[in-house]
């Protein structure tokens, strides 16, 4: 390694290239746009506490505290296991890819109740503040309003309320984690669960377990692909989106590991997750993971960008022909899956010309009440196969505007933290959560990422964990069940 460094440092071409990169980096970092992006105004607790949502919460909390005191519940809940908020919030996050949706909702409800109990028992405990919290609550409110204005309220009410409950869990989880030990342990459990899901997926491929849909593969174009792994998520595209979120966390845990046992363990976790990702044969997920990986490398060290072409070339020679042919078919309209999506997008855009303001309401039943009148070639679909289009379908243009602002604030918050962070472990975790959301959004262009409610739940908890990682170094060491 040292010999290679000496050779590179002795090369005029390498030194000139490094000087050019340093100059470009300095110009970019000192530009007006970047300085504005990294130094926002009005990001403080006072701005949040002046909002309508905070005032409503203050009134509700005051009333609940009075009821708690009047009923004299202090002795009943003294030392109760229900006061262990971190534990109850950890359970649904770790088990979401494994348990059914309603079980995850039940565990999340216990987490809600546990946090509420903690806030009522201790009147002086403030709600933890993060820049994204107000936009999460606003998005949930707009989505709920879109549900109420659905073209078919009976069928939209359940998916709408379920989505809102999972979205608001972001704020609950952010407040449940109070120290660094809790955060690090939760992330370790999440990576372990993702590795277990991936191992099951790999076994599923070899033993041909589980359901296979003929719609998942164009058998004429990809005759060599006879099985796509779905593991516990029920759909290979949903599994791919889940792995886009988990693989960067596994990479962060690997890079921040302090002993060889941890390094070997997390290297194995990353290996089985990447292998399972290949076996999904999900081109959108592969593309999302590539973008996530590129973002991870660039944020870790911009000079590593020079190695990206080399890595892509190496992958071309290492990966099987089946994978290469599948990936190379991206954008090929002769593929039934690609043309199917394009026709759905065209039909959805035609529909939204008349329903852009409030949408048509969440759920496949509401979608199929209106969409068939606008569909091209008589193609039926349960959703628009694009997250951003589907948000407009569900709750109108206001929901999309709030969601885009939320993403902007999230990426801004993460980039500010990365730029200021000096602790290596905290920095790589921040980079992981930034690149994971970036890759997820790339995949979201080709599919409705929230079609699986457990993936929806994990995405919103991912935002909360990313926000927690921005202050990971400042969190007290603490105990798990503090």
CSV table of C-alpha atoms in Angstrom, one decimal:
chain,number,residue,atom,x,y,z
A,1,UNK,CA,0.0,0.0,0.0
A,2,UNK,CA,2.8,2.4,0.9
A,3,UNK,CA,4.6,1.5,-2.3
A,4,UNK,CA,1.5,2.3,-4.3
A,5,UNK,CA,1.1,5.7,-2.6
A,6,UNK,CA,4.8,6.5,-3.4
A,7,UNK,CA,4.2,5.6,-7.0
A,8,UNK,CA,1.1,7.8,-7.3
A,9,UNK,CA,2.7,10.7,-5.5
A,10,UNK,CA,5.6,10.6,-7.9
A,11,UNK,CA,3.4,10.8,-10.9
A,12,UNK,CA,3.0,14.2,-12.5
A,13,UNK,CA,-0.3,13.2,-14.0
A,14,UNK,CA,-1.7,12.1,-10.6
A,15,UNK,CA,-0.4,15.2,-8.8
A,16,UNK,CA,-1.9,17.5,-11.5
A,17,UNK,CA,-5.2,15.6,-11.3
A,18,UNK,CA,-5.2,16.0,-7.5
A,19,UNK,CA,-4.5,19.7,-7.8
A,20,UNK,CA,-7.3,20.1,-10.3
A,21,UNK,CA,-9.7,18.2,-8.0
A,22,UNK,CA,-8.6,20.4,-5.0
A,23,UNK,CA,-9.2,23.6,-7.0
A,24,UNK,CA,-12.6,22.5,-8.2
A,25,UNK,CA,-13.5,21.4,-4.6
A,26,UNK,CA,-12.5,24.7,-3.2
A,27,UNK,CA,-14.5,26.6,-5.8
A,28,UNK,CA,-17.5,24.5,-5.1
A,29,UNK,CA,-17.3,24.7,-1.4
A,30,UNK,CA,-16.9,28.5,-1.4
A,31,UNK,CA,-19.7,29.1,-3.9
A,32,UNK,CA,-22.7,31.2,-2.9
A,33,UNK,CA,-25.1,28.4,-3.4
A,34,UNK,CA,-23.2,25.9,-1.3
A,35,UNK,CA,-22.6,28.4,1.5
A,36,UNK,CA,-26.4,29.2,1.5
A,37,UNK,CA,-27.2,25.5,1.6
A,38,UNK,CA,-24.8,24.7,4.5
A,39,UNK,CA,-25.8,27.8,6.6
A,40,UNK,CA,-29.6,27.9,6.9
A,41,UNK,CA,-31.4,30.5,8.9
A,42,UNK,CA,-34.3,29.8,11.4
A,43,UNK,CA,-33.2,26.3,12.3
A,44,UNK,CA,-33.8,26.3,16.0
A,45,UNK,CA,-36.1,25.0,18.7
A,46,UNK,CA,-37.8,28.4,19.0
A,47,UNK,CA,-39.0,28.3,15.4
A,48,UNK,CA,-40.5,24.9,15.9
A,49,UNK,CA,-42.2,25.7,19.2
A,50,UNK,CA,-43.9,28.7,17.6
A,51,UNK,CA,-45.8,26.4,15.2
A,52,UNK,CA,-49.5,25.5,15.4
A,53,UNK,CA,-48.7,21.8,15.8
A,54,UNK,CA,-46.5,22.5,18.9
A,55,UNK,CA,-49.2,24.6,20.5
A,56,UNK,CA,-51.8,22.0,19.9
A,57,UNK,CA,-49.5,19.4,21.4
A,58,UNK,CA,-48.9,21.6,24.5
A,59,UNK,CA,-52.6,21.8,25.2
A,60,UNK,CA,-53.1,18.1,24.8
A,61,UNK,CA,-50.1,17.3,27.0
A,62,UNK,CA,-51.3,19.7,29.7
A,63,UNK,CA,-54.8,18.0,29.7
A,64,UNK,CA,-53.2,14.5,29.9
A,65,UNK,CA,-50.9,15.5,32.7
A,66,UNK,CA,-53.9,16.8,34.7
A,67,UNK,CA,-55.7,13.5,34.1
A,68,UNK,CA,-52.6,11.5,35.1
A,69,UNK,CA,-52.3,13.4,38.4
A,70,UNK,CA,-56.0,13.2,39.1
A,71,UNK,CA,-56.0,9.4,38.8
A,72,UNK,CA,-52.8,9.1,40.8
A,73,UNK,CA,-51.2,6.7,38.4
A,74,UNK,CA,-47.6,7.4,39.6
A,75,UNK,CA,-47.5,4.2,41.7
A,76,UNK,CA,-49.1,2.1,39.0
A,77,UNK,CA,-46.4,2.8,36.4
A,78,UNK,CA,-43.4,3.1,38.8
A,79,UNK,CA,-40.8,0.8,37.4
A,80,UNK,CA,-43.2,-0.5,34.7
A,81,UNK,CA,-41.8,-2.1,31.6
A,82,UNK,CA,-44.1,0.2,29.6
A,83,UNK,CA,-41.8,3.1,30.5
A,84,UNK,CA,-39.0,1.5,28.5
A,85,UNK,CA,-39.8,3.5,25.4
A,86,UNK,CA,-36.6,2.7,23.4
A,87,UNK,CA,-37.3,-1.1,23.7
A,88,UNK,CA,-40.9,-0.7,22.5
A,89,UNK,CA,-39.9,1.5,19.6
A,90,UNK,CA,-37.0,-0.7,18.7
A,91,UNK,CA,-39.2,-3.8,18.3
A,92,UNK,CA,-41.3,-2.7,15.2
A,93,UNK,CA,-38.2,-1.1,13.5
A,94,UNK,CA,-36.1,-4.3,13.7
A,95,UNK,CA,-39.0,-6.7,13.1
A,96,UNK,CA,-40.8,-4.8,10.3
A,97,UNK,CA,-39.3,-6.8,7.4
A,98,UNK,CA,-40.2,-10.0,9.1
A,99,UNK,CA,-43.6,-9.6,10.8
A,100,UNK,CA,-46.9,-8.8,9.1
A,101,UNK,CA,-48.1,-5.2,8.6
A,102,UNK,CA,-50.7,-5.4,11.3
A,103,UNK,CA,-48.3,-6.8,13.8
A,104,UNK,CA,-45.9,-4.0,13.1
A,105,UNK,CA,-48.7,-1.5,13.6
A,106,UNK,CA,-49.5,-3.1,16.9
A,107,UNK,CA,-45.9,-2.8,18.1
A,108,UNK,CA,-45.7,0.8,16.9
A,109,UNK,CA,-48.9,1.6,18.8
A,110,UNK,CA,-47.2,0.3,22.0
A,111,UNK,CA,-44.3,2.6,21.2
A,112,UNK,CA,-46.7,5.5,20.8
A,113,UNK,CA,-48.3,4.8,24.2
A,114,UNK,CA,-44.9,4.3,25.9
A,115,UNK,CA,-43.6,7.6,24.7
A,116,UNK,CA,-46.9,9.4,25.6
A,117,UNK,CA,-46.7,7.8,29.1
A,118,UNK,CA,-43.1,9.1,29.5
A,119,UNK,CA,-44.0,12.6,28.5
A,120,UNK,CA,-47.0,12.7,30.8
A,121,UNK,CA,-45.1,11.2,33.8
A,122,UNK,CA,-42.4,13.8,33.4
A,123,UNK,CA,-43.9,17.2,32.7
A,124,UNK,CA,-40.4,18.8,32.3
A,125,UNK,CA,-39.3,16.4,29.5
A,126,UNK,CA,-39.2,18.3,26.2
A,127,UNK,CA,-39.9,16.8,22.8
A,128,UNK,CA,-36.6,16.3,21.0
A,129,UNK,CA,-36.3,18.8,18.1
A,130,UNK,CA,-35.1,18.1,14.6
A,131,UNK,CA,-35.4,20.3,11.5
A,132,UNK,CA,-37.5,17.6,9.6
A,133,UNK,CA,-40.1,17.1,12.4
A,134,UNK,CA,-42.4,19.9,11.4
A,135,UNK,CA,-42.4,18.7,7.8
A,136,UNK,CA,-43.1,15.1,8.8
A,137,UNK,CA,-46.1,16.3,10.8
A,138,UNK,CA,-47.3,18.6,8.0
A,139,UNK,CA,-47.0,15.8,5.4
A,140,UNK,CA,-49.0,13.5,7.6
A,141,UNK,CA,-51.7,16.2,8.0
A,142,UNK,CA,-51.9,16.8,4.3
A,143,UNK,CA,-52.0,13.1,3.6
A,144,UNK,CA,-54.8,12.7,6.1
A,145,UNK,CA,-56.7,15.5,4.4
A,146,UNK,CA,-56.2,13.8,1.1
A,147,UNK,CA,-57.6,10.6,2.6
A,148,UNK,CA,-60.7,12.5,3.7
A,149,UNK,CA,-61.3,13.9,0.2
A,150,UNK,CA,-60.9,10.4,-1.4
A,151,UNK,CA,-63.2,9.4,-4.3
A,152,UNK,CA,-63.9,6.3,-2.3
A,153,UNK,CA,-63.5,7.1,1.5
A,154,UNK,CA,-64.6,3.6,2.5
A,155,UNK,CA,-61.6,1.9,0.8
A,156,UNK,CA,-59.1,4.8,1.4
A,157,UNK,CA,-59.6,5.2,5.1
A,158,UNK,CA,-57.7,2.2,6.2
A,159,UNK,CA,-54.6,2.6,4.0
A,160,UNK,CA,-54.7,6.4,4.7
A,161,UNK,CA,-54.8,6.1,8.5
A,162,UNK,CA,-52.2,3.3,8.4
A,163,UNK,CA,-49.8,5.4,6.4
A,164,UNK,CA,-50.3,8.4,8.7
A,165,UNK,CA,-49.7,6.3,11.8
A,166,UNK,CA,-46.4,5.0,10.2
A,167,UNK,CA,-45.3,8.4,9.1
A,168,UNK,CA,-45.8,10.0,12.5
A,169,UNK,CA,-43.8,7.2,14.1
A,170,UNK,CA,-40.7,9.2,12.8
A,171,UNK,CA,-41.2,11.7,15.6
A,172,UNK,CA,-41.9,9.0,18.2
A,173,UNK,CA,-38.6,7.1,17.3
A,174,UNK,CA,-36.6,10.3,17.3
A,175,UNK,CA,-37.8,11.0,20.9
A,176,UNK,CA,-37.4,7.3,22.0
A,177,UNK,CA,-33.7,7.1,21.4
A,178,UNK,CA,-32.0,9.1,24.2
A,179,UNK,CA,-28.4,8.0,24.2
A,180,UNK,CA,-25.6,6.6,21.9
A,181,UNK,CA,-25.8,3.0,23.2
A,182,UNK,CA,-29.5,2.8,22.2
A,183,UNK,CA,-28.8,4.2,18.7
A,184,UNK,CA,-25.8,2.0,18.0
A,185,UNK,CA,-27.6,-1.1,19.3
A,186,UNK,CA,-30.7,-0.4,17.2
A,187,UNK,CA,-28.6,0.0,14.1
A,188,UNK,CA,-26.8,-3.2,14.8
A,189,UNK,CA,-30.1,-5.1,15.2
A,190,UNK,CA,-31.4,-3.6,12.0
A,191,UNK,CA,-28.4,-4.8,10.0
A,192,UNK,CA,-28.6,-8.3,11.6
A,193,UNK,CA,-32.3,-8.5,10.7
A,194,UNK,CA,-31.5,-7.4,7.2
A,195,UNK,CA,-28.8,-10.1,6.9
A,196,UNK,CA,-31.3,-12.7,8.2
A,197,UNK,CA,-33.9,-11.6,5.6
A,198,UNK,CA,-31.2,-11.8,2.9
A,199,UNK,CA,-30.1,-15.3,3.9
A,200,UNK,CA,-33.7,-16.4,3.7
A,201,UNK,CA,-33.9,-14.8,0.3
A,202,UNK,CA,-30.8,-16.7,-0.9
A,203,UNK,CA,-32.1,-20.0,0.4
A,204,UNK,CA,-35.4,-19.1,-1.3
A,205,UNK,CA,-33.6,-18.8,-4.6
A,206,UNK,CA,-31.8,-22.2,-4.3
A,207,UNK,CA,-34.8,-24.1,-3.0
A,208,UNK,CA,-37.4,-22.2,-5.1
A,209,UNK,CA,-39.5,-21.3,-2.1
A,210,UNK,CA,-42.4,-18.9,-2.4
A,211,UNK,CA,-44.7,-17.3,-4.9
A,212,UNK,CA,-43.6,-16.2,-8.4
A,213,UNK,CA,-45.6,-14.0,-10.6
A,214,UNK,CA,-45.4,-14.2,-14.4
A,215,UNK,CA,-45.6,-10.3,-14.4
A,216,UNK,CA,-42.2,-10.1,-12.7
A,217,UNK,CA,-40.2,-11.1,-15.7
A,218,UNK,CA,-40.5,-10.8,-19.5
A,219,UNK,CA,-39.9,-14.5,-20.2
A,220,UNK,CA,-39.3,-13.9,-23.9
A,221,UNK,CA,-36.6,-11.3,-23.3
A,222,UNK,CA,-35.1,-12.9,-20.1
A,223,UNK,CA,-35.5,-16.7,-20.6
A,224,UNK,CA,-32.5,-17.3,-18.3
A,225,UNK,CA,-34.3,-15.7,-15.3
A,226,UNK,CA,-36.8,-18.2,-13.9
A,227,UNK,CA,-36.9,-17.1,-10.2
A,228,UNK,CA,-36.8,-13.7,-8.5
A,229,UNK,CA,-36.2,-13.5,-4.8
A,230,UNK,CA,-38.8,-11.7,-2.7
A,231,UNK,CA,-37.8,-13.1,0.8
A,232,UNK,CA,-40.2,-11.8,3.5
A,233,UNK,CA,-41.3,-8.7,1.6
A,234,UNK,CA,-43.6,-10.5,-0.9
A,235,UNK,CA,-42.2,-8.7,-4.0
A,236,UNK,CA,-38.6,-8.5,-5.4
A,237,UNK,CA,-38.8,-4.8,-6.0
A,238,UNK,CA,-39.9,-4.1,-2.4
A,239,UNK,CA,-37.1,-6.3,-1.2
A,240,UNK,CA,-34.6,-4.4,-3.3
A,241,UNK,CA,-35.9,-1.1,-1.9
A,242,UNK,CA,-35.5,-2.4,1.6
A,243,UNK,CA,-31.9,-3.5,0.9
A,244,UNK,CA,-31.0,-0.1,-0.6
A,245,UNK,CA,-31.7,1.3,2.9
A,246,UNK,CA,-29.9,-1.4,4.8
A,247,UNK,CA,-26.7,-1.9,2.8
A,248,UNK,CA,-25.3,1.6,3.5
A,249,UNK,CA,-25.9,1.1,7.3
A,250,UNK,CA,-24.1,-2.2,7.1
A,251,UNK,CA,-21.2,-0.4,5.3
A,252,UNK,CA,-21.1,2.2,8.0
A,253,UNK,CA,-21.0,-0.4,10.7
A,254,UNK,CA,-18.2,-2.2,8.9
A,255,UNK,CA,-16.1,1.0,8.5
A,256,UNK,CA,-16.6,2.0,12.1
A,257,UNK,CA,-16.0,-1.4,13.6
A,258,UNK,CA,-13.3,-1.4,16.3
A,259,UNK,CA,-12.5,-5.1,16.5
A,260,UNK,CA,-12.0,-8.0,14.0
A,261,UNK,CA,-15.0,-9.9,15.1
A,262,UNK,CA,-17.2,-7.0,14.3
A,263,UNK,CA,-15.5,-6.4,11.0
A,264,UNK,CA,-15.9,-10.0,9.9
A,265,UNK,CA,-19.5,-10.0,11.1
A,266,UNK,CA,-20.5,-6.8,9.3
A,267,UNK,CA,-18.6,-7.8,6.2
A,268,UNK,CA,-20.6,-11.0,6.1
A,269,UNK,CA,-23.8,-9.1,6.6
A,270,UNK,CA,-23.0,-6.7,3.7
A,271,UNK,CA,-22.0,-9.7,1.5
A,272,UNK,CA,-25.3,-11.6,2.0
A,273,UNK,CA,-27.3,-8.4,1.5
A,274,UNK,CA,-25.5,-7.6,-1.8
A,275,UNK,CA,-25.9,-11.2,-3.0
A,276,UNK,CA,-29.6,-11.1,-2.2
A,277,UNK,CA,-29.9,-7.8,-4.0
A,278,UNK,CA,-28.5,-9.4,-7.1
A,279,UNK,CA,-31.1,-12.2,-6.9
A,280,UNK,CA,-34.0,-9.8,-6.8
A,281,UNK,CA,-33.2,-9.1,-10.5
A,282,UNK,CA,-34.7,-5.7,-9.8
A,283,UNK,CA,-33.1,-3.2,-12.2
A,284,UNK,CA,-34.5,-0.2,-10.4
A,285,UNK,CA,-33.1,-1.4,-7.1
A,286,UNK,CA,-29.7,-2.1,-8.7
A,287,UNK,CA,-29.7,1.4,-10.2
A,288,UNK,CA,-30.7,2.8,-6.8
A,289,UNK,CA,-27.9,0.9,-5.0
A,290,UNK,CA,-25.3,2.1,-7.6
A,291,UNK,CA,-26.3,5.7,-7.0
A,292,UNK,CA,-26.3,5.1,-3.2
A,293,UNK,CA,-22.9,3.6,-3.4
A,294,UNK,CA,-21.6,6.5,-5.6
A,295,UNK,CA,-23.0,9.0,-3.1
A,296,UNK,CA,-21.4,7.1,-0.2
A,297,UNK,CA,-18.0,7.1,-1.9
A,298,UNK,CA,-18.2,10.8,-2.9
A,299,UNK,CA,-19.2,12.0,0.6
A,300,UNK,CA,-16.6,9.8,2.3
A,301,UNK,CA,-13.8,11.1,0.1
A,302,UNK,CA,-14.5,13.0,-3.1
A,303,UNK,CA,-11.1,11.9,-4.6
A,304,UNK,CA,-12.5,8.3,-4.6
A,305,UNK,CA,-14.7,9.4,-7.5
A,306,UNK,CA,-11.8,8.6,-9.7
A,307,UNK,CA,-12.2,4.9,-8.8
A,308,UNK,CA,-15.9,4.7,-9.8
A,309,UNK,CA,-15.2,4.0,-13.5
A,310,UNK,CA,-12.7,1.4,-12.5
A,311,UNK,CA,-15.2,-0.3,-10.1
A,312,UNK,CA,-17.9,-0.3,-12.8
A,313,UNK,CA,-15.5,-1.8,-15.3
A,314,UNK,CA,-14.6,-4.5,-12.8
A,315,UNK,CA,-18.2,-5.3,-12.2
A,316,UNK,CA,-18.7,-5.8,-15.9
A,317,UNK,CA,-16.2,-8.6,-15.9
A,318,UNK,CA,-17.1,-10.1,-12.6
A,319,UNK,CA,-20.9,-10.2,-12.7
A,320,UNK,CA,-22.8,-13.1,-14.5
A,321,UNK,CA,-24.1,-12.4,-18.0
A,322,UNK,CA,-27.7,-12.8,-16.7
A,323,UNK,CA,-27.2,-9.8,-14.4
A,324,UNK,CA,-25.4,-7.7,-17.0
A,325,UNK,CA,-28.0,-8.4,-19.7
A,326,UNK,CA,-30.8,-7.6,-17.2
A,327,UNK,CA,-29.2,-4.3,-16.2
A,328,UNK,CA,-28.3,-3.3,-19.7
A,329,UNK,CA,-32.0,-3.6,-20.6
A,330,UNK,CA,-32.9,-0.5,-18.6
A,331,UNK,CA,-34.8,1.9,-20.8
A,332,UNK,CA,-35.5,-0.8,-23.5
A,333,UNK,CA,-39.1,-0.2,-24.4
A,334,UNK,CA,-39.3,-3.7,-26.0
A,335,UNK,CA,-39.2,-5.1,-22.5
A,336,UNK,CA,-42.8,-5.7,-21.3
A,337,UNK,CA,-42.0,-4.4,-17.8
A,338,UNK,CA,-40.5,-1.1,-19.1
A,339,UNK,CA,-43.3,-0.4,-21.6
A,340,UNK,CA,-45.9,-1.4,-19.0
A,341,UNK,CA,-44.5,1.3,-16.7
A,342,UNK,CA,-44.3,4.0,-19.4
A,343,UNK,CA,-48.0,3.4,-20.4
A,344,UNK,CA,-49.0,3.6,-16.7
A,345,UNK,CA,-47.1,6.9,-16.3
A,346,UNK,CA,-48.8,8.3,-19.4
A,347,UNK,CA,-52.2,7.3,-18.1
A,348,UNK,CA,-51.6,8.6,-14.6
A,349,UNK,CA,-50.4,12.0,-15.9
A,350,UNK,CA,-53.6,12.2,-18.0
A,351,UNK,CA,-55.6,11.4,-15.0
A,352,UNK,CA,-53.8,14.0,-12.8
A,353,UNK,CA,-54.7,16.8,-15.2
A,354,UNK,CA,-58.2,16.6,-13.6
A,355,UNK,CA,-57.3,15.4,-10.1
A,356,UNK,CA,-54.0,17.2,-9.3
A,357,UNK,CA,-55.4,19.4,-6.5
A,358,UNK,CA,-56.6,16.9,-4.0
A,359,UNK,CA,-55.8,13.6,-5.6
A,360,UNK,CA,-58.1,10.6,-5.6
A,361,UNK,CA,-57.2,9.2,-2.3
A,362,UNK,CA,-54.9,6.4,-1.1
A,363,UNK,CA,-55.3,2.7,-1.8
A,364,UNK,CA,-55.6,0.6,-5.0
A,365,UNK,CA,-59.4,0.6,-4.9
A,366,UNK,CA,-59.6,4.4,-5.2
A,367,UNK,CA,-56.9,4.3,-7.9
A,368,UNK,CA,-58.8,1.8,-10.0
A,369,UNK,CA,-62.1,3.7,-9.7
A,370,UNK,CA,-60.6,6.5,-11.8
A,371,UNK,CA,-57.5,5.3,-13.6
A,372,UNK,CA,-59.1,2.9,-16.0
A,373,UNK,CA,-60.9,5.8,-17.8
A,374,UNK,CA,-57.4,7.3,-18.6
A,375,UNK,CA,-55.3,4.2,-19.1
A,376,UNK,CA,-53.4,3.5,-22.3
A,377,UNK,CA,-53.8,0.2,-24.2
A,378,UNK,CA,-56.3,-0.9,-21.5
A,379,UNK,CA,-53.4,-1.6,-19.1
A,380,UNK,CA,-54.7,-2.0,-15.5
A,381,UNK,CA,-52.5,-1.3,-12.5
A,382,UNK,CA,-52.9,-1.0,-8.7
A,383,UNK,CA,-50.8,2.2,-8.6
A,384,UNK,CA,-48.7,4.5,-10.8
A,385,UNK,CA,-45.3,2.8,-10.4
A,386,UNK,CA,-43.7,6.1,-9.4
A,387,UNK,CA,-43.6,7.4,-5.9
A,388,UNK,CA,-43.9,11.0,-6.8
A,389,UNK,CA,-46.8,10.5,-9.1
A,390,UNK,CA,-48.5,8.3,-6.6
A,391,UNK,CA,-48.2,10.9,-3.8
A,392,UNK,CA,-50.1,13.3,-6.1
A,393,UNK,CA,-52.7,10.6,-6.7
A,394,UNK,CA,-53.1,9.9,-3.0
A,395,UNK,CA,-53.2,13.4,-1.6
A,396,UNK,CA,-52.7,16.0,-4.3
A,397,UNK,CA,-50.0,18.5,-5.3
A,398,UNK,CA,-49.7,19.9,-1.8
A,399,UNK,CA,-48.6,16.5,-0.5
A,400,UNK,CA,-45.9,16.3,-3.2
A,401,UNK,CA,-44.7,19.9,-2.4
A,402,UNK,CA,-44.4,19.1,1.3
A,403,UNK,CA,-42.6,15.8,0.6
A,404,UNK,CA,-40.1,17.5,-1.7
A,405,UNK,CA,-39.4,20.2,0.9
A,406,UNK,CA,-39.0,17.5,3.5
A,407,UNK,CA,-36.4,15.7,1.4
A,408,UNK,CA,-34.6,19.0,0.7
A,409,UNK,CA,-34.5,19.8,4.5
A,410,UNK,CA,-33.3,16.2,5.2
A,411,UNK,CA,-30.4,16.3,2.7
A,412,UNK,CA,-29.5,19.8,3.9
A,413,UNK,CA,-29.5,18.7,7.5
A,414,UNK,CA,-27.3,15.6,6.7
A,415,UNK,CA,-24.8,17.6,4.6
A,416,UNK,CA,-24.4,20.2,7.3
A,417,UNK,CA,-23.7,17.5,9.8
A,418,UNK,CA,-21.2,15.7,7.6
A,419,UNK,CA,-19.4,18.9,6.9
A,420,UNK,CA,-19.0,19.7,10.6
A,421,UNK,CA,-18.4,16.2,11.9
A,422,UNK,CA,-15.0,15.2,13.2
A,423,UNK,CA,-15.9,11.8,14.8
A,424,UNK,CA,-15.2,9.1,12.2
A,425,UNK,CA,-17.9,6.7,13.4
A,426,UNK,CA,-20.6,9.4,13.5
A,427,UNK,CA,-19.5,10.7,10.0
A,428,UNK,CA,-19.8,7.4,8.2
A,429,UNK,CA,-23.2,6.8,9.7
A,430,UNK,CA,-24.4,10.2,8.5
A,431,UNK,CA,-23.0,9.4,5.1
A,432,UNK,CA,-24.8,6.1,5.1
A,433,UNK,CA,-28.2,7.6,5.9
A,434,UNK,CA,-27.7,10.3,3.3
A,435,UNK,CA,-26.7,7.9,0.5
A,436,UNK,CA,-29.5,5.4,1.5
A,437,UNK,CA,-32.3,7.9,1.1
A,438,UNK,CA,-30.7,9.2,-2.2
A,439,UNK,CA,-30.6,5.7,-3.6
A,440,UNK,CA,-34.1,5.0,-2.4
A,441,UNK,CA,-35.4,8.1,-4.3
A,442,UNK,CA,-33.7,6.9,-7.5
A,443,UNK,CA,-35.5,3.6,-7.2
A,444,UNK,CA,-38.7,5.5,-6.4
A,445,UNK,CA,-38.7,6.9,-9.9
A,446,UNK,CA,-39.4,3.5,-11.3
A,447,UNK,CA,-41.8,2.1,-8.6
A,448,UNK,CA,-44.3,3.1,-5.9
A,449,UNK,CA,-42.0,2.5,-3.0
A,450,UNK,CA,-44.7,2.8,-0.4
A,451,UNK,CA,-46.9,0.1,-1.9
A,452,UNK,CA,-45.6,-2.2,0.8
A,453,UNK,CA,-46.5,-0.6,4.1
A,454,UNK,CA,-43.6,-2.1,6.0
A,455,UNK,CA,-41.2,-0.5,3.5
A,456,UNK,CA,-43.1,2.8,4.0
A,457,UNK,CA,-42.7,2.4,7.8
A,458,UNK,CA,-38.9,1.6,7.4
A,459,UNK,CA,-38.3,4.6,5.2
A,460,UNK,CA,-39.9,7.0,7.7
A,461,UNK,CA,-38.0,5.5,10.6
A,462,UNK,CA,-34.9,5.8,8.4
A,463,UNK,CA,-35.3,9.5,8.3
A,464,UNK,CA,-35.6,9.6,12.1
A,465,UNK,CA,-32.4,7.6,12.5
A,466,UNK,CA,-30.6,9.8,10.1
A,467,UNK,CA,-31.6,12.8,12.1
A,468,UNK,CA,-30.4,11.1,15.3
A,469,UNK,CA,-27.0,10.4,13.6
A,470,UNK,CA,-26.5,14.1,13.0
A,471,UNK,CA,-26.2,14.5,16.8
A,472,UNK,CA,-24.8,11.0,17.6
A,473,UNK,CA,-21.5,12.4,19.0
A,474,UNK,CA,-23.4,14.7,21.3
A,475,UNK,CA,-25.6,12.0,22.7
A,476,UNK,CA,-24.7,10.7,26.2
A,477,UNK,CA,-23.2,7.2,26.3
A,478,UNK,CA,-26.0,6.0,28.5
A,479,UNK,CA,-27.6,2.6,29.0
A,480,UNK,CA,-29.9,0.6,26.8
A,481,UNK,CA,-32.9,0.7,29.1
A,482,UNK,CA,-32.2,4.0,30.8
